[in-house]
mmCIF file with all atom_site columns, C-alpha atoms and ligand atoms in Angstrom:
data_model
loop_
_atom_site.group_PDB
_atom_site.id
_atom_site.type_symbol
_atom_site.label_atom_id
_atom_site.label_alt_id
_atom_site.label_comp_id
_atom_site.label_asym_id
_atom_site.label_entity_id
_atom_site.label_seq_id
_atom_site.pdbx_PDB_ins_code
_atom_site.Cartn_x
_atom_site.Cartn_y
_atom_site.Cartn_z
_atom_site.occupancy
_atom_site.B_iso_or_equiv
_atom_site.pdbx_formal_charge
_atom_site.auth_seq_id
_atom_site.auth_comp_id
_atom_site.auth_asym_id
_atom_site.auth_atom_id
_atom_site.pdbx_PDB_model_num
ATOM   1   C  CA  . UNK A 1 1   ? 85.919  107.117 134.194 1.00 43.00 ? 1   UNK A CA  1
ATOM   2   C  CA  . UNK A 1 2   ? 88.978  109.465 134.753 1.00 44.00 ? 2   UNK A CA  1
ATOM   3   C  CA  . UNK A 1 3   ? 88.689  112.640 132.754 1.00 44.00 ? 3   UNK A CA  1
ATOM   4   C  CA  . UNK A 1 4   ? 92.413  112.808 132.182 1.00 44.00 ? 4   UNK A CA  1
ATOM   5   C  CA  . UNK A 1 5   ? 92.573  109.487 130.558 1.00 42.00 ? 5   UNK A CA  1
ATOM   6   C  CA  . UNK A 1 6   ? 91.209  110.721 127.062 1.00 44.00 ? 6   UNK A CA  1
ATOM   7   C  CA  . UNK A 1 7   ? 93.491  108.444 124.955 1.00 49.00 ? 7   UNK A CA  1
ATOM   8   C  CA  . UNK A 1 8   ? 92.192  105.393 126.936 1.00 49.00 ? 8   UNK A CA  1
ATOM   9   C  CA  . UNK A 1 9   ? 88.672  106.178 126.187 1.00 46.00 ? 9   UNK A CA  1
ATOM   10  C  CA  . UNK A 1 10  ? 89.230  106.608 122.789 1.00 53.00 ? 10  UNK A CA  1
ATOM   11  C  CA  . UNK A 1 11  ? 91.117  103.380 122.608 1.00 55.00 ? 11  UNK A CA  1
ATOM   12  C  CA  . UNK A 1 12  ? 88.319  101.807 124.564 1.00 53.00 ? 12  UNK A CA  1
ATOM   13  C  CA  . UNK A 1 13  ? 85.643  102.957 122.205 1.00 53.00 ? 13  UNK A CA  1
ATOM   14  C  CA  . UNK A 1 14  ? 87.525  101.848 118.953 1.00 55.00 ? 14  UNK A CA  1
ATOM   15  C  CA  . UNK A 1 15  ? 88.226  98.530  120.448 1.00 56.00 ? 15  UNK A CA  1
ATOM   16  C  CA  . UNK A 1 16  ? 84.170  98.419  121.584 1.00 53.00 ? 16  UNK A CA  1
ATOM   17  C  CA  . UNK A 1 17  ? 83.318  99.306  117.980 1.00 53.00 ? 17  UNK A CA  1
ATOM   18  C  CA  . UNK A 1 18  ? 85.301  96.486  116.503 1.00 59.00 ? 18  UNK A CA  1
ATOM   19  C  CA  . UNK A 1 19  ? 83.692  93.911  118.651 1.00 66.00 ? 19  UNK A CA  1
ATOM   20  C  CA  . UNK A 1 20  ? 87.343  92.948  119.760 1.00 74.00 ? 20  UNK A CA  1
ATOM   21  C  CA  . UNK A 1 21  ? 88.931  92.849  123.276 1.00 76.00 ? 21  UNK A CA  1
ATOM   22  C  CA  . UNK A 1 22  ? 92.409  93.939  124.035 1.00 77.00 ? 22  UNK A CA  1
ATOM   23  C  CA  . UNK A 1 23  ? 94.165  90.887  125.139 1.00 85.00 ? 23  UNK A CA  1
ATOM   24  C  CA  . UNK A 1 24  ? 97.318  91.151  126.950 1.00 88.00 ? 24  UNK A CA  1
ATOM   25  C  CA  . UNK A 1 25  ? 99.189  89.629  123.567 1.00 91.00 ? 25  UNK A CA  1
ATOM   26  C  CA  . UNK A 1 26  ? 97.590  92.426  121.621 1.00 93.00 ? 26  UNK A CA  1
ATOM   27  C  CA  . UNK A 1 27  ? 98.467  95.100  123.972 1.00 94.00 ? 27  UNK A CA  1
ATOM   28  C  CA  . UNK A 1 28  ? 102.272 93.921  124.083 1.00 95.00 ? 28  UNK A CA  1
ATOM   29  C  CA  . UNK A 1 29  ? 102.483 93.746  120.234 1.00 96.00 ? 29  UNK A CA  1
ATOM   30  C  CA  . UNK A 1 30  ? 101.072 97.217  120.021 1.00 95.00 ? 30  UNK A CA  1
ATOM   31  C  CA  . UNK A 1 31  ? 103.331 98.205  122.782 1.00 95.00 ? 31  UNK A CA  1
ATOM   32  C  CA  . UNK A 1 32  ? 106.271 96.947  121.159 1.00 97.00 ? 32  UNK A CA  1
ATOM   33  C  CA  . UNK A 1 33  ? 105.152 98.845  117.795 1.00 96.00 ? 33  UNK A CA  1
ATOM   34  C  CA  . UNK A 1 34  ? 104.524 102.309 119.585 1.00 94.00 ? 34  UNK A CA  1
ATOM   35  C  CA  . UNK A 1 35  ? 107.908 102.254 121.256 1.00 94.00 ? 35  UNK A CA  1
ATOM   36  C  CA  . UNK A 1 36  ? 110.023 101.289 118.418 1.00 93.00 ? 36  UNK A CA  1
ATOM   37  C  CA  . UNK A 1 37  ? 111.850 104.049 116.469 1.00 87.00 ? 37  UNK A CA  1
ATOM   38  C  CA  . UNK A 1 38  ? 112.641 101.692 113.594 1.00 87.00 ? 38  UNK A CA  1
ATOM   39  C  CA  . UNK A 1 39  ? 110.248 99.825  111.336 1.00 88.00 ? 39  UNK A CA  1
ATOM   40  C  CA  . UNK A 1 40  ? 109.625 96.372  112.340 1.00 92.00 ? 40  UNK A CA  1
ATOM   41  C  CA  . UNK A 1 41  ? 108.630 93.193  110.601 1.00 92.00 ? 41  UNK A CA  1
ATOM   42  C  CA  . UNK A 1 42  ? 106.958 90.409  112.286 1.00 94.00 ? 42  UNK A CA  1
ATOM   43  C  CA  . UNK A 1 43  ? 110.165 88.380  113.286 1.00 94.00 ? 43  UNK A CA  1
ATOM   44  C  CA  . UNK A 1 44  ? 111.522 91.404  114.880 1.00 95.00 ? 44  UNK A CA  1
ATOM   45  C  CA  . UNK A 1 45  ? 108.218 91.853  116.808 1.00 97.00 ? 45  UNK A CA  1
ATOM   46  C  CA  . UNK A 1 46  ? 108.468 88.369  117.631 1.00 97.00 ? 46  UNK A CA  1
ATOM   47  C  CA  . UNK A 1 47  ? 111.882 88.553  118.915 1.00 96.00 ? 47  UNK A CA  1
ATOM   48  C  CA  . UNK A 1 48  ? 110.979 91.612  121.379 1.00 96.00 ? 48  UNK A CA  1
ATOM   49  C  CA  . UNK A 1 49  ? 107.674 90.040  122.375 1.00 96.00 ? 49  UNK A CA  1
ATOM   50  C  CA  . UNK A 1 50  ? 109.674 86.613  123.368 1.00 95.00 ? 50  UNK A CA  1
ATOM   51  C  CA  . UNK A 1 51  ? 111.792 88.708  125.886 1.00 94.00 ? 51  UNK A CA  1
ATOM   52  C  CA  . UNK A 1 52  ? 108.574 89.609  127.603 1.00 92.00 ? 52  UNK A CA  1
ATOM   53  C  CA  . UNK A 1 53  ? 106.463 86.606  127.228 1.00 90.00 ? 53  UNK A CA  1
ATOM   54  C  CA  . UNK A 1 54  ? 108.460 83.340  126.118 1.00 90.00 ? 54  UNK A CA  1
ATOM   55  C  CA  . UNK A 1 55  ? 105.358 81.266  125.394 1.00 89.00 ? 55  UNK A CA  1
ATOM   56  C  CA  . UNK A 1 56  ? 104.673 83.660  122.349 1.00 93.00 ? 56  UNK A CA  1
ATOM   57  C  CA  . UNK A 1 57  ? 105.168 81.858  118.908 1.00 94.00 ? 57  UNK A CA  1
ATOM   58  C  CA  . UNK A 1 58  ? 105.703 83.355  115.447 1.00 95.00 ? 58  UNK A CA  1
ATOM   59  C  CA  . UNK A 1 59  ? 102.231 82.344  114.410 1.00 96.00 ? 59  UNK A CA  1
ATOM   60  C  CA  . UNK A 1 60  ? 100.628 84.094  117.180 1.00 94.00 ? 60  UNK A CA  1
ATOM   61  C  CA  . UNK A 1 61  ? 102.281 87.280  116.435 1.00 96.00 ? 61  UNK A CA  1
ATOM   62  C  CA  . UNK A 1 62  ? 101.027 86.939  112.776 1.00 95.00 ? 62  UNK A CA  1
ATOM   63  C  CA  . UNK A 1 63  ? 97.491  86.245  114.056 1.00 95.00 ? 63  UNK A CA  1
ATOM   64  C  CA  . UNK A 1 64  ? 97.744  89.187  116.446 1.00 95.00 ? 64  UNK A CA  1
ATOM   65  C  CA  . UNK A 1 65  ? 98.928  91.763  113.556 1.00 95.00 ? 65  UNK A CA  1
ATOM   66  C  CA  . UNK A 1 66  ? 96.073  90.585  111.305 1.00 94.00 ? 66  UNK A CA  1
ATOM   67  C  CA  . UNK A 1 67  ? 93.478  91.362  114.402 1.00 94.00 ? 67  UNK A CA  1
ATOM   68  C  CA  . UNK A 1 68  ? 95.204  94.524  115.331 1.00 95.00 ? 68  UNK A CA  1
ATOM   69  C  CA  . UNK A 1 69  ? 94.821  95.683  111.395 1.00 93.00 ? 69  UNK A CA  1
ATOM   70  C  CA  . UNK A 1 70  ? 91.293  94.769  111.593 1.00 92.00 ? 70  UNK A CA  1
ATOM   71  C  CA  . UNK A 1 71  ? 91.098  96.785  114.600 1.00 91.00 ? 71  UNK A CA  1
ATOM   72  C  CA  . UNK A 1 72  ? 92.740  99.705  112.638 1.00 89.00 ? 72  UNK A CA  1
ATOM   73  C  CA  . UNK A 1 73  ? 95.337  100.162 115.198 1.00 93.00 ? 73  UNK A CA  1
ATOM   74  C  CA  . UNK A 1 74  ? 98.212  98.881  113.114 1.00 94.00 ? 74  UNK A CA  1
ATOM   75  C  CA  . UNK A 1 75  ? 99.076  99.395  109.405 1.00 90.00 ? 75  UNK A CA  1
ATOM   76  C  CA  . UNK A 1 76  ? 100.877 97.212  107.275 1.00 89.00 ? 76  UNK A CA  1
ATOM   77  C  CA  . UNK A 1 77  ? 103.318 98.757  104.919 1.00 86.00 ? 77  UNK A CA  1
ATOM   78  C  CA  . UNK A 1 78  ? 105.405 97.393  101.844 1.00 79.00 ? 78  UNK A CA  1
ATOM   79  C  CA  . UNK A 1 79  ? 108.902 98.960  101.504 1.00 77.00 ? 79  UNK A CA  1
ATOM   80  C  CA  . UNK A 1 80  ? 109.749 97.811  98.228  1.00 70.00 ? 80  UNK A CA  1
ATOM   81  C  CA  . UNK A 1 81  ? 107.640 97.089  94.895  1.00 71.00 ? 81  UNK A CA  1
ATOM   82  C  CA  . UNK A 1 82  ? 108.127 93.396  95.111  1.00 72.00 ? 82  UNK A CA  1
ATOM   83  C  CA  . UNK A 1 83  ? 106.422 93.430  98.536  1.00 71.00 ? 83  UNK A CA  1
ATOM   84  C  CA  . UNK A 1 84  ? 109.120 91.161  99.955  1.00 73.00 ? 84  UNK A CA  1
ATOM   85  C  CA  . UNK A 1 85  ? 109.316 93.559  103.046 1.00 77.00 ? 85  UNK A CA  1
ATOM   86  C  CA  . UNK A 1 86  ? 106.561 93.821  105.253 1.00 86.00 ? 86  UNK A CA  1
ATOM   87  C  CA  . UNK A 1 87  ? 106.527 96.005  108.193 1.00 88.00 ? 87  UNK A CA  1
ATOM   88  C  CA  . UNK A 1 88  ? 103.878 97.157  110.745 1.00 92.00 ? 88  UNK A CA  1
ATOM   89  C  CA  . UNK A 1 89  ? 103.232 100.601 112.382 1.00 92.00 ? 89  UNK A CA  1
ATOM   90  C  CA  . UNK A 1 90  ? 100.870 101.616 114.796 1.00 93.00 ? 90  UNK A CA  1
ATOM   91  C  CA  . UNK A 1 91  ? 98.054  103.803 113.048 1.00 89.00 ? 91  UNK A CA  1
ATOM   92  C  CA  . UNK A 1 92  ? 98.822  106.152 116.169 1.00 88.00 ? 92  UNK A CA  1
ATOM   93  C  CA  . UNK A 1 93  ? 101.710 107.416 114.103 1.00 86.00 ? 93  UNK A CA  1
ATOM   94  C  CA  . UNK A 1 94  ? 101.065 110.819 112.256 1.00 83.00 ? 94  UNK A CA  1
ATOM   95  C  CA  . UNK A 1 95  ? 100.774 110.240 108.421 1.00 82.00 ? 95  UNK A CA  1
ATOM   96  C  CA  . UNK A 1 96  ? 104.154 109.794 106.854 1.00 86.00 ? 96  UNK A CA  1
ATOM   97  C  CA  . UNK A 1 97  ? 105.532 108.316 103.604 1.00 87.00 ? 97  UNK A CA  1
ATOM   98  C  CA  . UNK A 1 98  ? 108.706 106.326 103.136 1.00 88.00 ? 98  UNK A CA  1
ATOM   99  C  CA  . UNK A 1 99  ? 111.777 106.234 100.830 1.00 89.00 ? 99  UNK A CA  1
ATOM   100 C  CA  . UNK A 1 100 ? 113.766 103.065 100.322 1.00 88.00 ? 100 UNK A CA  1
ATOM   101 C  CA  . UNK A 1 101 ? 117.375 102.978 99.179  1.00 90.00 ? 101 UNK A CA  1
ATOM   102 C  CA  . UNK A 1 102 ? 117.620 99.982  96.997  1.00 88.00 ? 102 UNK A CA  1
ATOM   103 C  CA  . UNK A 1 103 ? 121.233 99.754  97.622  1.00 91.00 ? 103 UNK A CA  1
ATOM   104 C  CA  . UNK A 1 104 ? 121.834 99.575  101.405 1.00 90.00 ? 104 UNK A CA  1
ATOM   105 C  CA  . UNK A 1 105 ? 118.080 99.326  102.267 1.00 85.00 ? 105 UNK A CA  1
ATOM   106 C  CA  . UNK A 1 106 ? 117.980 102.280 104.321 1.00 86.00 ? 106 UNK A CA  1
ATOM   107 C  CA  . UNK A 1 107 ? 114.370 103.773 105.066 1.00 87.00 ? 107 UNK A CA  1
ATOM   108 C  CA  . UNK A 1 108 ? 113.983 107.525 105.331 1.00 89.00 ? 108 UNK A CA  1
ATOM   109 C  CA  . UNK A 1 109 ? 110.628 108.714 106.891 1.00 89.00 ? 109 UNK A CA  1
ATOM   110 C  CA  . UNK A 1 110 ? 109.102 112.079 105.605 1.00 86.00 ? 110 UNK A CA  1
ATOM   111 C  CA  . UNK A 1 111 ? 105.595 113.884 105.619 1.00 87.00 ? 111 UNK A CA  1
ATOM   112 C  CA  . UNK A 1 112 ? 104.487 116.402 103.124 1.00 87.00 ? 112 UNK A CA  1
ATOM   113 C  CA  . UNK A 1 113 ? 101.524 118.016 102.616 1.00 88.00 ? 113 UNK A CA  1
ATOM   114 C  CA  . UNK A 1 114 ? 101.772 117.686 98.492  1.00 91.00 ? 114 UNK A CA  1
ATOM   115 C  CA  . UNK A 1 115 ? 100.517 114.332 98.967  1.00 88.00 ? 115 UNK A CA  1
ATOM   116 C  CA  . UNK A 1 116 ? 97.367  115.431 100.780 1.00 86.00 ? 116 UNK A CA  1
ATOM   117 C  CA  . UNK A 1 117 ? 96.899  118.225 98.230  1.00 91.00 ? 117 UNK A CA  1
ATOM   118 C  CA  . UNK A 1 118 ? 97.190  115.722 95.249  1.00 92.00 ? 118 UNK A CA  1
ATOM   119 C  CA  . UNK A 1 119 ? 94.543  113.543 96.990  1.00 90.00 ? 119 UNK A CA  1
ATOM   120 C  CA  . UNK A 1 120 ? 92.062  116.492 97.129  1.00 92.00 ? 120 UNK A CA  1
ATOM   121 C  CA  . UNK A 1 121 ? 92.759  117.521 93.757  1.00 94.00 ? 121 UNK A CA  1
ATOM   122 C  CA  . UNK A 1 122 ? 92.221  114.005 92.402  1.00 92.00 ? 122 UNK A CA  1
ATOM   123 C  CA  . UNK A 1 123 ? 88.934  113.469 94.082  1.00 94.00 ? 123 UNK A CA  1
ATOM   124 C  CA  . UNK A 1 124 ? 87.686  116.593 92.666  1.00 94.00 ? 124 UNK A CA  1
ATOM   125 C  CA  . UNK A 1 125 ? 88.958  116.140 89.369  1.00 95.00 ? 125 UNK A CA  1
ATOM   126 C  CA  . UNK A 1 126 ? 87.983  112.235 88.663  1.00 94.00 ? 126 UNK A CA  1
ATOM   127 C  CA  . UNK A 1 127 ? 84.994  112.413 91.273  1.00 93.00 ? 127 UNK A CA  1
ATOM   128 C  CA  . UNK A 1 128 ? 86.209  109.654 93.542  1.00 92.00 ? 128 UNK A CA  1
ATOM   129 C  CA  . UNK A 1 129 ? 86.629  109.180 96.981  1.00 92.00 ? 129 UNK A CA  1
ATOM   130 C  CA  . UNK A 1 130 ? 90.279  108.020 98.180  1.00 89.00 ? 130 UNK A CA  1
ATOM   131 C  CA  . UNK A 1 131 ? 90.291  105.915 100.983 1.00 84.00 ? 131 UNK A CA  1
ATOM   132 C  CA  . UNK A 1 132 ? 93.949  104.718 100.985 1.00 79.00 ? 132 UNK A CA  1
ATOM   133 C  CA  . UNK A 1 133 ? 96.909  106.046 99.211  1.00 80.00 ? 133 UNK A CA  1
ATOM   134 C  CA  . UNK A 1 134 ? 100.118 103.894 98.675  1.00 78.00 ? 134 UNK A CA  1
ATOM   135 C  CA  . UNK A 1 135 ? 103.067 105.797 97.494  1.00 82.00 ? 135 UNK A CA  1
ATOM   136 C  CA  . UNK A 1 136 ? 106.328 103.642 96.747  1.00 81.00 ? 136 UNK A CA  1
ATOM   137 C  CA  . UNK A 1 137 ? 109.407 105.816 96.722  1.00 88.00 ? 137 UNK A CA  1
ATOM   138 C  CA  . UNK A 1 138 ? 112.673 103.884 95.665  1.00 89.00 ? 138 UNK A CA  1
ATOM   139 C  CA  . UNK A 1 139 ? 115.956 104.806 94.739  1.00 91.00 ? 139 UNK A CA  1
ATOM   140 C  CA  . UNK A 1 140 ? 119.725 105.688 96.280  1.00 94.00 ? 140 UNK A CA  1
ATOM   141 C  CA  . UNK A 1 141 ? 119.992 107.344 99.469  1.00 94.00 ? 141 UNK A CA  1
ATOM   142 C  CA  . UNK A 1 142 ? 122.505 110.235 99.459  1.00 93.00 ? 142 UNK A CA  1
ATOM   143 C  CA  . UNK A 1 143 ? 125.244 108.273 100.549 1.00 94.00 ? 143 UNK A CA  1
ATOM   144 C  CA  . UNK A 1 144 ? 124.665 105.653 97.959  1.00 94.00 ? 144 UNK A CA  1
ATOM   145 C  CA  . UNK A 1 145 ? 124.047 108.129 95.422  1.00 92.00 ? 145 UNK A CA  1
ATOM   146 C  CA  . UNK A 1 146 ? 127.649 109.692 96.276  1.00 90.00 ? 146 UNK A CA  1
ATOM   147 C  CA  . UNK A 1 147 ? 129.289 106.427 96.133  1.00 84.00 ? 147 UNK A CA  1
ATOM   148 C  CA  . UNK A 1 148 ? 127.909 105.992 92.801  1.00 75.00 ? 148 UNK A CA  1
ATOM   149 C  CA  . UNK A 1 149 ? 128.974 108.940 91.041  1.00 72.00 ? 149 UNK A CA  1
ATOM   150 C  CA  . UNK A 1 150 ? 132.373 108.562 92.602  1.00 66.00 ? 150 UNK A CA  1
ATOM   151 C  CA  . UNK A 1 151 ? 133.023 104.804 92.013  1.00 57.00 ? 151 UNK A CA  1
ATOM   152 C  CA  . UNK A 1 152 ? 133.128 103.499 88.545  1.00 50.00 ? 152 UNK A CA  1
ATOM   153 C  CA  . UNK A 1 153 ? 131.806 99.939  89.556  1.00 48.00 ? 153 UNK A CA  1
HETATM 154 ZN ZN1 . ZN  B 2 .   ? 121.539 103.619 100.504 1.00 73.49 ? 1   ZN  B ZN1 1
HETATM 155 ZN ZN1 . ZN  B 2 .   ? 107.090 104.743 108.942 1.00 73.49 ? 2   ZN  B ZN1 1
#
């Protein structure tokens, strides 16, 4: 195998470990997610996938996302406490968190080592092993917060 294709080798190994094959549809969905700078829900992924492969339907997109999640290549995230907004992100993205504005729906991404610090602290204090941390941050973005103080609505 080519020495320069390290990411590909890693990819093949993780595929092999999960016992799943990388089909063209799975590769397409993953590519759409990795190339996107925005956060995508299943419908948006479907619209972009259709442009490449018109036979693809929404049910296939959902099935593909479930498999990619099982393969640990995609993360499902909820952007509101009501869990009505589901978006998908490739796990290749570095760890980050989201703030959702409940007024305009804007999502701000940020990373912080404070949450990691809190995790290790908690692990020691309560003697557990954390495998997943969900952080839900909601409120007003700076634009909406400004409007709120200036308007008397
Ligand atoms: Zn806002
Ligand atoms: Zn994100």
